[in-house]
Coordinates of C-alpha atoms in Angstrom, one line a residue:
X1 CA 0.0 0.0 0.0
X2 CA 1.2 3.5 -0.6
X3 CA 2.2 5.8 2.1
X4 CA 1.1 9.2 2.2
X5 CA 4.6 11.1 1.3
X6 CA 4.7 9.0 -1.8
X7 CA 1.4 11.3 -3.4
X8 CA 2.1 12.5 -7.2
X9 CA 4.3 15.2 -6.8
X10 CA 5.5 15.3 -3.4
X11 CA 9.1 15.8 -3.1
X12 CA 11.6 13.1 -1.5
X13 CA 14.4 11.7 -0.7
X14 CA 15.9 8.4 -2.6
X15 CA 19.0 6.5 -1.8
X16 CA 20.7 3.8 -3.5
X17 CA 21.3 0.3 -3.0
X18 CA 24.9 0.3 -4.9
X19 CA 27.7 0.2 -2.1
X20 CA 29.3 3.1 -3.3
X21 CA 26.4 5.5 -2.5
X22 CA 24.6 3.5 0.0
X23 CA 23.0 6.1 2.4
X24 CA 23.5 9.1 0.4
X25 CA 20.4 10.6 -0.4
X26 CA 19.3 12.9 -3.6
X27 CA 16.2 14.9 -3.8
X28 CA 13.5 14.0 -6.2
X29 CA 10.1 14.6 -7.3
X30 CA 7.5 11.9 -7.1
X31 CA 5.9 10.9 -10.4
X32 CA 3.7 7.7 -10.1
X33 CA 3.5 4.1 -8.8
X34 CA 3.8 0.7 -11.2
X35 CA 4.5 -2.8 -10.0
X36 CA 7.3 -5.3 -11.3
X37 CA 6.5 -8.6 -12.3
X38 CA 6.3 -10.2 -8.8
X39 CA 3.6 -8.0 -7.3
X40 CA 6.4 -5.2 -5.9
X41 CA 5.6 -1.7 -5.8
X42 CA 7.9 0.6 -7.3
X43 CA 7.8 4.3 -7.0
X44 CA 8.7 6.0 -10.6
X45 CA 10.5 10.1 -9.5
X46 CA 12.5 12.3 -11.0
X47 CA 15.8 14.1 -9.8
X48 CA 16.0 17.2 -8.9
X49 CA 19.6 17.8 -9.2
X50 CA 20.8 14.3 -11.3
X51 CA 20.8 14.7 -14.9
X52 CA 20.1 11.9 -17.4
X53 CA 24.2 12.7 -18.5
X54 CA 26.8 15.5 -18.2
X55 CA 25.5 16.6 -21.8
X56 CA 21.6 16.9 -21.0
X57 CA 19.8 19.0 -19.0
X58 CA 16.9 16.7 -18.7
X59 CA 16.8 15.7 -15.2
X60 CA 16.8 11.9 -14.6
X61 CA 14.5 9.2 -14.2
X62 CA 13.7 5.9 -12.9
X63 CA 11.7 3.7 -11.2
X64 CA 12.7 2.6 -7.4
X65 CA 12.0 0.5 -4.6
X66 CA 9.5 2.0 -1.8
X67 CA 12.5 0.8 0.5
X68 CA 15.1 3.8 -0.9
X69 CA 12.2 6.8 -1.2
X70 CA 12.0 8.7 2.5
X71 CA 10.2 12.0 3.2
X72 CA 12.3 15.0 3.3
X73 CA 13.3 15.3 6.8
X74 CA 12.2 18.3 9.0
X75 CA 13.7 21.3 8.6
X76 CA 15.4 22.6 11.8
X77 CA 17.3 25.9 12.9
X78 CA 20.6 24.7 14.4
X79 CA 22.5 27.5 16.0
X80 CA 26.1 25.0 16.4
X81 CA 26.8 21.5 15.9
X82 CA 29.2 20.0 18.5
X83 CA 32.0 17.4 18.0
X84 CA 31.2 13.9 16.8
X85 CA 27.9 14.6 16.0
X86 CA 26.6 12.5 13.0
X87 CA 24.9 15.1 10.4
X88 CA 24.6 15.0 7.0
X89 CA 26.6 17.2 4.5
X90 CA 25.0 18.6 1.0
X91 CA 27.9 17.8 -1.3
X92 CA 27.6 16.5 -4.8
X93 CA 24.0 17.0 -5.6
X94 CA 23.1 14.4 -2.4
X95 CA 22.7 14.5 1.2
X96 CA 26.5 12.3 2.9
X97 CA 26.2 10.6 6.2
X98 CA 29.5 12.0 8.0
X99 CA 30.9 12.9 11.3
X100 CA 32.0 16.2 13.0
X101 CA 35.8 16.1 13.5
X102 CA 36.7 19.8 14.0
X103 CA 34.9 22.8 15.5
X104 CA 36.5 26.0 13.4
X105 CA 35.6 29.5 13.4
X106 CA 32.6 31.2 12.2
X107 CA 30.1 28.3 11.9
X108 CA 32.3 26.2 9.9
X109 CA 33.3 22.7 10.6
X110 CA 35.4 19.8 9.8
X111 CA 33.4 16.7 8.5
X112 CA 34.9 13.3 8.2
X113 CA 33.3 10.6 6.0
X114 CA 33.7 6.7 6.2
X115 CA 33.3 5.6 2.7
X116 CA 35.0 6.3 1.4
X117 CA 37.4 7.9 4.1
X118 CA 37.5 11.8 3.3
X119 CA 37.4 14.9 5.3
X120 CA 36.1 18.1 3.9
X121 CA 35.1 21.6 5.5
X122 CA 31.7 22.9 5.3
X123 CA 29.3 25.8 6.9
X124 CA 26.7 25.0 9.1
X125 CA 24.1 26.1 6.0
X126 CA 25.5 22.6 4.4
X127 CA 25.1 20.8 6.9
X128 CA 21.9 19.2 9.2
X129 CA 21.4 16.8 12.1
X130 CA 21.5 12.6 10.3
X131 CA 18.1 11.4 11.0
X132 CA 17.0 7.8 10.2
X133 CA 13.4 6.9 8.6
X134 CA 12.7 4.2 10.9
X135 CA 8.8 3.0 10.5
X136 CA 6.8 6.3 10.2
X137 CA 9.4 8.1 12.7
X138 CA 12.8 10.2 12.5
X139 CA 15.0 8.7 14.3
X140 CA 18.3 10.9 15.7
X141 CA 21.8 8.4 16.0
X142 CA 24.4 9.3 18.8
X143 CA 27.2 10.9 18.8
X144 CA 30.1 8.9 16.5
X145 CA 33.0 7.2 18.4
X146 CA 36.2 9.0 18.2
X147 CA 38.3 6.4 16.2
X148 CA 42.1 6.4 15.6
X149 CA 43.6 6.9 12.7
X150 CA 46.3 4.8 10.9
X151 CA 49.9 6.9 10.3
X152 CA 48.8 9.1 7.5
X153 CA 45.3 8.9 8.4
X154 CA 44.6 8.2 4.9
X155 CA 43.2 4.7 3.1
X156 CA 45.5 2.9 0.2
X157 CA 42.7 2.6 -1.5
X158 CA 40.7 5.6 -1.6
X159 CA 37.7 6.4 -3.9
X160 CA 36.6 9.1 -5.4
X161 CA 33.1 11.0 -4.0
X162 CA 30.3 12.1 -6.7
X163 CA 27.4 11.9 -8.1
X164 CA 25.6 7.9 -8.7
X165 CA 26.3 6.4 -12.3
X166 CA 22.6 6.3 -12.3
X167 CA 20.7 4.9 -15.1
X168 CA 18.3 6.6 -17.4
X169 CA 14.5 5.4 -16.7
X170 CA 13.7 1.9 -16.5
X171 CA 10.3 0.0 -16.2
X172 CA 9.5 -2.1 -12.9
X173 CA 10.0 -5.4 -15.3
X174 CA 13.3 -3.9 -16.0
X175 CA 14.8 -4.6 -12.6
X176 CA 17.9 -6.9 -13.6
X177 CA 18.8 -9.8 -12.1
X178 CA 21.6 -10.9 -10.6
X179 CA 22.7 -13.2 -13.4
X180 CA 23.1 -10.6 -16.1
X181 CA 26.0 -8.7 -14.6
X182 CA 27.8 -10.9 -11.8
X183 CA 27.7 -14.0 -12.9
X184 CA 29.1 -13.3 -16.6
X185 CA 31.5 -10.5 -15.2
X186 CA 34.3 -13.1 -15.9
X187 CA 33.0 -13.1 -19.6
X188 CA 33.2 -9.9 -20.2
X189 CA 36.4 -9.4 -18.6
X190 CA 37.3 -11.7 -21.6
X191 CA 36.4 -8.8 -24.3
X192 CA 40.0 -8.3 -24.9
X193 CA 40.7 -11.8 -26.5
X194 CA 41.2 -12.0 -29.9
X195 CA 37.8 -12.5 -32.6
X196 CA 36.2 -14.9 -33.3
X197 CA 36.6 -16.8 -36.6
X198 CA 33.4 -18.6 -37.7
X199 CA 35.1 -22.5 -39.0
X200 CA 33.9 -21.6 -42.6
X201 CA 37.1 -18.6 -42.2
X202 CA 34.4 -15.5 -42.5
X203 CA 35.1 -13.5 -39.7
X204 CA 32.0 -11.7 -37.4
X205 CA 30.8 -8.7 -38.0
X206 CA 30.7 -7.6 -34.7
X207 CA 33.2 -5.1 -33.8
X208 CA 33.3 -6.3 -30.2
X209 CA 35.9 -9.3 -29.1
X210 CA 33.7 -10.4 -26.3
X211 CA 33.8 -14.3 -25.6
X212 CA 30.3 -15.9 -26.3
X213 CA 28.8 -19.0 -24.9
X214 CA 28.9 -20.2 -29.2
X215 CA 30.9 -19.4 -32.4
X216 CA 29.5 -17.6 -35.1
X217 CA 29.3 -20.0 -38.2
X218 CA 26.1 -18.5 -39.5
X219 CA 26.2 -15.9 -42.9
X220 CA 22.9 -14.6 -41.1
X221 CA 25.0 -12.4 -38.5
X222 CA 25.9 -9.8 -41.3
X223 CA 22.7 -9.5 -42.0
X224 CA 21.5 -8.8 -38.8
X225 CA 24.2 -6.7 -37.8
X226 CA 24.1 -4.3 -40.3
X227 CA 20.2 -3.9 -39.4
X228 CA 19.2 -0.5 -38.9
X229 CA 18.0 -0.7 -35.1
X230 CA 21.6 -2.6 -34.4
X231 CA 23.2 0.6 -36.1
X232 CA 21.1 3.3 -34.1
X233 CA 21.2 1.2 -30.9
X234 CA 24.7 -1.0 -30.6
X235 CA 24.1 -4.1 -28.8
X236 CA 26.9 -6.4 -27.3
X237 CA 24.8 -9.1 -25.6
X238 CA 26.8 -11.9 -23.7
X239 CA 24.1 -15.1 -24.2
X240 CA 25.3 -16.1 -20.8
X241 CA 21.7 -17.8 -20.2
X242 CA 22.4 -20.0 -23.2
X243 CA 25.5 -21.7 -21.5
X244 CA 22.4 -23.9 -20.3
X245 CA 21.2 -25.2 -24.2
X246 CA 22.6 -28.2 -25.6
X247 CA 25.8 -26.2 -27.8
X248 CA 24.1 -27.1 -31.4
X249 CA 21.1 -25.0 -30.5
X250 CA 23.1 -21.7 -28.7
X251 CA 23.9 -19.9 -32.0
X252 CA 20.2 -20.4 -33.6
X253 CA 18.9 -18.7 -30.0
X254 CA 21.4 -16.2 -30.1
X255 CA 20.1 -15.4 -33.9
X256 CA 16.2 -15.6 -32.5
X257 CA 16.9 -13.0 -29.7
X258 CA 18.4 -10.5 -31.7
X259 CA 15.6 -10.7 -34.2
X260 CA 13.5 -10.4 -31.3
X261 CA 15.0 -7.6 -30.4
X262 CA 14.8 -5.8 -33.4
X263 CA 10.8 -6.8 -33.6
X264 CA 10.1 -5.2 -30.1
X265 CA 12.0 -2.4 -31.2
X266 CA 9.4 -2.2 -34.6
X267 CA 6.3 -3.2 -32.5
X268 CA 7.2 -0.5 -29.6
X269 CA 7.6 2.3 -32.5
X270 CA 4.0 0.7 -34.4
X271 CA 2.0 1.2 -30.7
X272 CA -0.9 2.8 -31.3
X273 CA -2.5 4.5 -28.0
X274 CA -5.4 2.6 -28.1
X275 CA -3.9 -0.6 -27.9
X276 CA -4.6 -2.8 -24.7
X277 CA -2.2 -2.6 -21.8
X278 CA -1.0 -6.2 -22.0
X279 CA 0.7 -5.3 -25.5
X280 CA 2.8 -2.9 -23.5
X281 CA 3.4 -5.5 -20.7
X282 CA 4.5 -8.3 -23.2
X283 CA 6.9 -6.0 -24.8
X284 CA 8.3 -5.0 -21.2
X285 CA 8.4 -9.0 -20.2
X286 CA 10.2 -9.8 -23.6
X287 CA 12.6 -6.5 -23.0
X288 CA 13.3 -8.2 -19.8
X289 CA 14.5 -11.6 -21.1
X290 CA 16.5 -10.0 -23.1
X291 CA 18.6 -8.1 -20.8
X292 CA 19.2 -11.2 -18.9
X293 CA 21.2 -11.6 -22.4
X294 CA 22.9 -8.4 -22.3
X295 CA 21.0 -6.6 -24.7
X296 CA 20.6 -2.6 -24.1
X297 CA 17.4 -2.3 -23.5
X298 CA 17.0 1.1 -22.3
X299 CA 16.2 3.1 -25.2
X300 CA 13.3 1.3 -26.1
X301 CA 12.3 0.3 -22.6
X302 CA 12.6 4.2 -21.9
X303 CA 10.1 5.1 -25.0
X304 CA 7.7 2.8 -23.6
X305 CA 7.3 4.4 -20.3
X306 CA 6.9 7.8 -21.9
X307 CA 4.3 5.8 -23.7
X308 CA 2.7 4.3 -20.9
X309 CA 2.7 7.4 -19.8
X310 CA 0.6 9.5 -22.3
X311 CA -2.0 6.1 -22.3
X312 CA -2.5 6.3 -18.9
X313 CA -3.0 10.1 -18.8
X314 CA -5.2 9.6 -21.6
X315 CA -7.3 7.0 -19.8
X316 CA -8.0 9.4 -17.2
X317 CA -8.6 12.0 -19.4
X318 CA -11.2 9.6 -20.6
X319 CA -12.6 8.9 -17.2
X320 CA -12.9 12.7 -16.5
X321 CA -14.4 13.6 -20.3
X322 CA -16.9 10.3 -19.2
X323 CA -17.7 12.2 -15.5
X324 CA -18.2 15.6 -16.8
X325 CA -20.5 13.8 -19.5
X326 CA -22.8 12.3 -17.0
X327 CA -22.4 15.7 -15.2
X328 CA -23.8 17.2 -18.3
X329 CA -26.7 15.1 -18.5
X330 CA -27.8 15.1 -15.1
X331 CA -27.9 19.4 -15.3
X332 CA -29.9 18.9 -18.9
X333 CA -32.1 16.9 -16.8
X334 CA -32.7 19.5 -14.4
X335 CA -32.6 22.3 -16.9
X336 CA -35.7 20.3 -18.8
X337 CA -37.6 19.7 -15.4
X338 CA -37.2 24.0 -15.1
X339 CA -38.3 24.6 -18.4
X340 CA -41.5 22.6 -17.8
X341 CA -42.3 24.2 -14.4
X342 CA -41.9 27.8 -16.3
X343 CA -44.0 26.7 -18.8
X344 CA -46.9 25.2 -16.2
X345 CA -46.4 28.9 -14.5
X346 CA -46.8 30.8 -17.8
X347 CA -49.9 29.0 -18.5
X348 CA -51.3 29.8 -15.0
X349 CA -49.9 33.6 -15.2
X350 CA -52.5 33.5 -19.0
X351 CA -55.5 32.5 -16.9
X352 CA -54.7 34.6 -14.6
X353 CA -54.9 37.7 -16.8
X354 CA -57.5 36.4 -18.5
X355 CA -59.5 36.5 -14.7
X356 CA -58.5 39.7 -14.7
X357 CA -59.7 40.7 -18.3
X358 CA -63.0 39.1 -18.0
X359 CA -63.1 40.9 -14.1
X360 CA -62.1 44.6 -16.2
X361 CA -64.9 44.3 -18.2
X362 CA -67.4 43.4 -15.8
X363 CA -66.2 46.4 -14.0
X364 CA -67.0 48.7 -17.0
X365 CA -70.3 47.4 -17.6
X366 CA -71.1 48.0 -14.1
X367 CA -70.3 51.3 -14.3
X368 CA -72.2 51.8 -17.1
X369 CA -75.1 50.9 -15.0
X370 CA -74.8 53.0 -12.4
X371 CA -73.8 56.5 -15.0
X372 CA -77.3 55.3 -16.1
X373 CA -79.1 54.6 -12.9
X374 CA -77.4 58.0 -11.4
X375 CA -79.3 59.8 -14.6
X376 CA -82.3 58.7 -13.8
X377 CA -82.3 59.5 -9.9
X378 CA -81.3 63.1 -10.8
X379 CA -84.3 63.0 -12.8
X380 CA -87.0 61.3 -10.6
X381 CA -85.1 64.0 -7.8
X382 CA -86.3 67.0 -9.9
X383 CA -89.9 65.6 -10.8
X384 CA -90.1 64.7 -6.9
X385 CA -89.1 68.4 -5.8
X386 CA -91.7 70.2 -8.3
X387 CA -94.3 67.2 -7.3
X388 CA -93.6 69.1 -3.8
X389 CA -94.1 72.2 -4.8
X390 CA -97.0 72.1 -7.0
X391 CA -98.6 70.6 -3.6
X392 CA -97.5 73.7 -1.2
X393 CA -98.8 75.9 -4.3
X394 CA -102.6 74.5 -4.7
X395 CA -102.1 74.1 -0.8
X396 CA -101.8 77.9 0.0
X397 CA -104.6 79.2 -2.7
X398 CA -107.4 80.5 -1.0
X399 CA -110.6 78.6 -1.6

């Protein structure tokens, strides 16, 4: 399970299992998460300071194990550092587990390393408390044990300090086993014997003089040599895993993997991005067996990532296009359900102003009625009023 430091673009620290740079950490970025063949969970990052060589500027990557990615440890104000005291200097892009061995004058010290044996000077700014990532917690180590040095307090065989021979970005199926380096190192020690002649007396047309588990007897190895993808990407492959085939058969499987070779190449520049994800994993399996052969298989291993890549953020490009979709639909719902109650209070605003119409009208007939009716009572008034007097007159006659 991922931890919660590893998130997409969280920055780290990563060390390195080679001996050489064993607890020396470099800073990275945290890209995304794959698994190799065996179910392992690999953590893919980018350098911060590592570049993929001295003539690029693009910074390097590669997938690692979760055991050599840490969080970047917390940042403390540290007003001296006192003798022995196990910090860590910045020097050579990466963070060096070292030991105070002088206090000197304005915040500067003396820093001894172990491995290999080197003392350098440094300002406090450089330098920070060594703290161990021990499960979920940073842990602080004592003070070092003074140790004695030897006469010249120097080693006879002293290395030199820099940056990792790190290699470009590699796939979690690309983790190399054991076999492919170590146990043909004594093969390819052998490179400086003399070539090869095939028993027909047509010499190789490999450049290289490395010793093979076969002779080359076949006409087919010009022909494969001079292949394009051999000419933009050089291979020297050992076949040490073919030390274990019957002899008669080694040279046939030797031809058959570099054909293979050259048809992942071809297949891995034919991918379309719609094609399913176990074409990419087969090619990555096959790139695999291969290197157990000694076949660079970096370059094309490398455009397959950047491949993966692109697929998977095109896949959840397609899952957010597919949510906003549904998103969409469920407001044209709504919108529709609106429009129909606007249209039910429209209708009911009509009748309404029709009541009111009808209710106007009535209203104007009525008054009307009553212009007339008021007509008439000034009328029947005046006849009333001379009935009245006509009365008082024939009243007040004498008789």
């Amino acid at each position: 399970m991922l931890v919660q430091y590893l998130t997409k673009g969280s920055t780290v620290e990563v060390t390195s299992d080679e001996d050489e740079f064993k607890g020396v950490w470099f800073e990275a970025t945290v890209l995304g998460y794959s698994k190799t063949n065996s179910g392992k969970e690999v953590v893919l990052v980018e350098y911060k300071s590592i570049l993929v060589d001295e003539n690029s500027l693009t910074p390097l990557r590669e997938y690692v194990d979760m055991s050599l990615v840490r969080p970047v440890p917390p940042k403390e104000k540290v007003e001296r550092f006192e003798l022995n005291d196990v910090v860590d200097a910045s020097h050579k892009d990466g963070w060096w587990t070292a030991a105070v061995t002088g206090v000197l004058e304005d915040s500067r010290y003396k820093v001894t390393f172990q491995n290999p044996p080197e003392e350098l000077e440094f300002g406090i700014s450089d330098l920070r408390f060594h703290r161990d990532w021990v499960k979920g917690n940073w842990v602080r180590p004592g003070r070092k044990q003074e140790t004695k040095q030897s006469g010249d307090g120097e080693s006879t065989q002293r290395k030199t300090r820099g940056r990792p021979q790190k290699k470009p970005i590699s796939t979690p199926t690309g983790v190399s086993p054991a076999h492919s380096l170590k146990q043909c190192g004594e093969k390819r020690e052998k490179q400086d014997m003399p070539m090869q002649t095939p028993v027909n007396g047509t010499p190789t047309t490999q450049t290289e003089t490395q010793s093979l588990p076969f002779v080359k007897t076949s006409l087919l190895w010009g022909k494969i040599e001079s292949m394009d993808i051999f000419q933009r990407i050089p291979q020297k492959p050992h076949f040490c895993p073919l030390e274990k085939e019957t002899e008669s058969s080694r040279e046939r499987l030797a031809i058959g993997c570099m054909v293979t070779f050259s048809r992942m190449a071809e297949k891995t520049s034919g991918l379309h991005i719609d094609n399913p994800r176990s074409t990419f994993d087969e090619i990555l399996e096959t790139l695999s067996d291969l290197e157990k052969h000694g076949f660079d298989v970096q370059p094309v291993r490398g455009r397959l990532t950047e491949l993966l890549l692109m697929k998977d953020k095109k896949e959840k490009l397609e899952a957010q296009v597919a949510d906003i979709g549904n998103e969409i639909m469920m407001h044209n719902t709504d919108r529709e359900n609106i429009d129909g109650e606007i249209e039910d209070i429209n209708k009911q605003i009509e009748e309404i102003q029709d009541k009111i119409s009808l209710a106007v009208s009535r209203k104007e007939v009525k008054d009307r009625e009553i212009d007339v009716l008021r007509s008439q009572l000034e009328v029947t008034q005046a006849d009333m009023m001379n009935a009245h007097n006509a009365f008082f007159s024939i009243a007040t006659k004498p008789l």
